[in-house]
Coordinates of C-alpha atoms in Angstrom, one line a residue:
X1 CA 64.6 -11.0 -7.7
X2 CA 67.3 -13.4 -6.5
X3 CA 69.3 -13.9 -9.8
X4 CA 72.1 -11.4 -10.1
X5 CA 73.1 -10.0 -13.5
X6 CA 76.5 -11.2 -14.8
X7 CA 78.6 -8.4 -16.1
X8 CA 81.7 -8.7 -18.3
X9 CA 84.3 -6.3 -16.9
X10 CA 87.2 -6.7 -19.3
X11 CA 88.6 -8.8 -22.0
X12 CA 92.3 -9.1 -22.5
X13 CA 94.7 -11.2 -24.5
X14 CA 96.9 -13.7 -22.5
X15 CA 100.4 -14.2 -23.6
X16 CA 104.0 -14.5 -22.5
X17 CA 104.5 -15.2 -18.7
X18 CA 100.8 -15.2 -17.9
X19 CA 100.1 -18.0 -20.6
X20 CA 103.0 -20.1 -19.3
X21 CA 101.6 -19.8 -15.7
X22 CA 98.2 -20.7 -16.9
X23 CA 99.5 -23.8 -18.8
X24 CA 101.5 -24.9 -15.7
X25 CA 98.4 -24.5 -13.4
X26 CA 96.3 -26.4 -16.0
X27 CA 98.9 -29.2 -16.2
X28 CA 98.8 -29.6 -12.4
X29 CA 95.1 -30.4 -12.6
X30 CA 95.4 -34.0 -14.0
X31 CA 98.3 -36.1 -15.1
X32 CA 96.5 -37.3 -18.2
X33 CA 95.7 -33.8 -19.5
X34 CA 97.5 -32.9 -22.7
X35 CA 98.0 -29.2 -22.2
X36 CA 99.1 -28.7 -25.8
X37 CA 95.6 -29.8 -27.0
X38 CA 93.7 -27.6 -24.6
X39 CA 96.0 -24.5 -24.4
X40 CA 98.6 -24.4 -27.1
X41 CA 101.6 -22.1 -26.5
X42 CA 101.0 -20.3 -29.8
X43 CA 97.2 -20.0 -29.6
X44 CA 94.9 -17.1 -29.3
X45 CA 94.0 -17.2 -25.6
X46 CA 91.8 -14.6 -24.1
X47 CA 90.7 -13.8 -20.5
X48 CA 87.3 -12.4 -19.7
X49 CA 86.6 -11.1 -16.2
X50 CA 83.1 -11.6 -14.9
X51 CA 81.3 -10.0 -11.9
X52 CA 78.0 -10.7 -10.3
X53 CA 76.6 -9.9 -6.9
X54 CA 80.0 -9.3 -5.3
X55 CA 81.6 -12.3 -6.8
X56 CA 84.3 -12.4 -9.4
X57 CA 85.8 -15.0 -11.8
X58 CA 87.9 -15.2 -14.8
X59 CA 87.1 -17.3 -17.8
X60 CA 89.9 -18.3 -20.2
X61 CA 89.0 -18.8 -23.9
X62 CA 90.9 -20.4 -26.7
X63 CA 89.6 -18.4 -29.7
X64 CA 85.9 -18.7 -28.9
X65 CA 86.0 -22.0 -26.8
X66 CA 85.9 -21.5 -23.0
X67 CA 88.7 -23.8 -21.6
X68 CA 89.1 -22.9 -17.9
X69 CA 87.4 -20.9 -15.1
X70 CA 89.4 -19.3 -12.3
X71 CA 87.3 -18.5 -9.2
X72 CA 89.9 -16.0 -7.8
X73 CA 90.8 -18.4 -5.0
X74 CA 93.7 -20.0 -6.9
X75 CA 91.5 -22.8 -8.2
X76 CA 91.4 -23.4 -11.9
X77 CA 88.7 -25.5 -13.3
X78 CA 88.5 -27.0 -16.8
X79 CA 85.3 -26.5 -18.7
X80 CA 83.4 -29.4 -20.2
X81 CA 84.6 -28.3 -23.6
X82 CA 88.2 -28.5 -22.5
X83 CA 87.5 -32.1 -21.0
X84 CA 85.9 -33.0 -24.3
X85 CA 89.2 -32.2 -26.1
X86 CA 91.2 -34.1 -23.6
X87 CA 89.1 -37.2 -22.6
X88 CA 91.9 -38.9 -20.7
X89 CA 92.2 -36.1 -18.2
X90 CA 89.8 -37.6 -15.7
X91 CA 89.6 -41.1 -14.4
X92 CA 86.9 -43.3 -15.8
X93 CA 85.5 -46.8 -15.6
X94 CA 83.6 -49.0 -18.1
X95 CA 80.1 -50.2 -17.3
X96 CA 79.1 -53.2 -19.4
X97 CA 75.6 -53.2 -21.0
X98 CA 74.0 -55.8 -18.7
X99 CA 75.2 -53.9 -15.7
X100 CA 74.2 -50.4 -16.8
X101 CA 70.5 -51.3 -16.1
X102 CA 71.3 -51.4 -12.3
X103 CA 73.5 -48.4 -12.3
X104 CA 71.4 -45.9 -14.0

């Protein structure tokens, strides 16, 4: 009743100027993010447009792996799979074993 069906509107290949802009936007996300690992300049990058309940978004894929989501408001979010490929993209801190009991 409340859940809206997600529809794939289109799937297109990304290349040339659009790929360069996507790489620049992705590089602006975090200083530690290695864009060449997540979005190579010579890779097979696809864009899928999604629509559900009046909302729209674009999901960027490297071959079959989703690497980024664009919400249509100029915000580009990396996916968990992209962050897995570039673990130094986000700041982190180390919690030692005796302390982890109190943190979790």
